[in-house]
Amino acid sequence: MDEKRRNDDALFEALNKAKKRKKRRRWITALIIIGIIAAALMITVSTLRKKVEARMAVDEDEVLRYQAAYGSISTRVSGSGNIEDVDTEIVTVPEGVEIDEVVVKANTKLKEGDVIATLELSSVLSTIASVQDEISELDEQLADTGNSSVSSSITAGVTGRLKKLYIAPQTDVASCMVENGALALISLDGRMAAEIENETLQSGDKVTVERADGKTVEGTVEKNVNGIATVLVTDKGPELDEHVRILDAEGKTLGEAKLAIHSIFRVTGYAGTVAWVGVRENQDIYPATTICSLTDTATGAKYNSILKQRGEKEETLVELLGLYQGGALRAPFDGTVIRIDYDENKDSSSSSAASAQSAMSGFGAYGMSGSQSSSASGSSDDEEEVDGTAVVKMTPDRSMKVKISVDENDILSLEKGQTAEVTIDSVGEQVFDGVVTEVDRTAASSSSGVTSYTAEVTFAKEKGMLGGMTADVVIKIQGTENVLIIPTDAVNKTAVGAFVYTEYDEENKRFGGITPVEIGITNDDETEIRSGLSEGTTVYYTEKEDSNPFMMMGGPGMSGMGGPGMSGMGGSRPSGSGRPNGGPGGGFPG
């Protein structure tokens, strides 16, 4: 029994010792892991410290210095695009006229009256006869439409007082409506209204209204909303838009205004011509009162449509007569041929087919040339729609334009009329003066979360400029003078502000003297300093620094995009002030 107990005790003791050994091993393992983590942290901190020190300490030949100085600075938007001519015109011949030969080539300079193409004069004569027949047909339609017209009248339809009459005999109703929005204006409640700025007048107060001729009438305040008092007077006598003064009981002027109709009714119409007017201004009006009588009301729209067609045919006839007398198609102005639209080879085959069909069907010259013009017009790749057969596209050589892509950060800064500088490498180093003529705030494209828009710049055309050449454009959008300026590379930005280095330890190659600054206008080269520095203070920096050392420690980092107002994609350009690298202090080695 004793032996069994001894064995049990020995077993328990052995188990206890094993348990203690396992517990000891776990502690040792935990301590080893903690040690490894601590060592890793120490290595990481050391590495970060070295990186920070590397950022703070730079090679001597990379360090630049600059003394803050006063000057001018501007922010600019830049871009590039292909230039094209402005005010181009497609020169055409009327349908039915056959082209014999185009005698000019692209980029040919012409004077007004120079021959562009020779013509088949027989086709010109045939087309003249056809157009004259069409004009005669339209004349018959005009006669029929005029004979079928009926008279009508416009009545008031309401009770009131006529305060304004826009019509007179022979007035075109549609034109009067477009210009005035009504044929006449009627006051419905017998009141005219005047609004003045006054805080003291209240609804129901009595005032005196002095008219333009010095006579006075009684007025009553209808309401006063946010300091604007509305005064009512009778509409019997006082006229629309008459200038009046509002007086208090002592005759003191409370305000001045123009009279308006308090409750207005507009008499309207849509077609016809006024034959006679049956009312006058300030007359009492009743629902059955005839305002005016009209002619051509039933067929006025059709008549005008036919008249318009006849006018177009007249223009074509004059053009055809000019072609026949001149014996050819001639340049309508001094300029340059920038494109040939007429495809002679394509037209010849089409013409042959049309001739065969004409001979079989008996269509004659007019039908044949009509088929021809359809194929010729189709040779043009221009989106412009033209009447007739397109022959060439010309430019008067006065101006050119270029469209550039504008970043979303800059588009709201652009306005029509802003000046621009245009350079065209193919022409030379000369800078041409341009002006912003169009700003399109409709999104043109979007990439990587940045939306682009377009702006158009127009400039005078000079020798050597050809459509399709690439132009670089710089538009000044903001500028100021006599401000403290330092290089943009010297400014370090964080999420909470900006700072500069005003000290540099040459022995240890370390920046120092961190000085917070408030910045203003900035561009790729220069930045305005509004506060924090004085004129003559030296700042130290390295060129084209992408980030600051605080980013390495997980702190707020630099924007890295050149500051506010920059597109971040090379969109903003410096002012071009010619500051040498390093400024007054220059760059220095160590």
PDB file of C-alpha atoms in Angstrom, residues 36-52 552-553:
ATOM      1  CA  ILE A  36      11.808  39.795 -32.442  1.00  0.00           C
ATOM      2  CA  ILE A  37       8.965  42.331 -32.776  1.00  0.00           C
ATOM      3  CA  ALA A  38      10.906  44.902 -30.762  1.00  0.00           C
ATOM      4  CA  ALA A  39      13.967  44.346 -32.904  1.00  0.00           C
ATOM      5  CA  ALA A  40      11.881  44.718 -36.079  1.00  0.00           C
ATOM      6  CA  LEU A  41      10.373  47.948 -34.755  1.00  0.00           C
ATOM      7  CA  MET A  42      13.792  49.265 -33.897  1.00  0.00           C
ATOM      8  CA  ILE A  43      15.057  48.391 -37.373  1.00  0.00           C
ATOM      9  CA  THR A  44      11.978  50.034 -38.987  1.00  0.00           C
ATOM     10  CA  VAL A  45      12.343  53.192 -36.887  1.00  0.00           C
ATOM     11  CA  SER A  46      16.035  53.283 -37.664  1.00  0.00           C
ATOM     12  CA  THR A  47      15.318  52.881 -41.374  1.00  0.00           C
ATOM     13  CA  LEU A  48      12.680  55.608 -41.291  1.00  0.00           C
ATOM     14  CA  ARG A  49      15.028  57.859 -39.342  1.00  0.00           C
ATOM     15  CA  LYS A  50      17.720  57.305 -41.925  1.00  0.00           C
ATOM     16  CA  LYS A  51      15.274  58.074 -44.714  1.00  0.00           C
ATOM     17  CA  VAL A  52      14.138  61.242 -42.956  1.00  0.00           C
ATOM     18  CA  MET A 552       7.892  59.160 -44.695  1.00  0.00           C
ATOM     19  CA  MET A 553       6.614  59.236 -41.105  1.00  0.00           C
TER      20      MET A 553
END
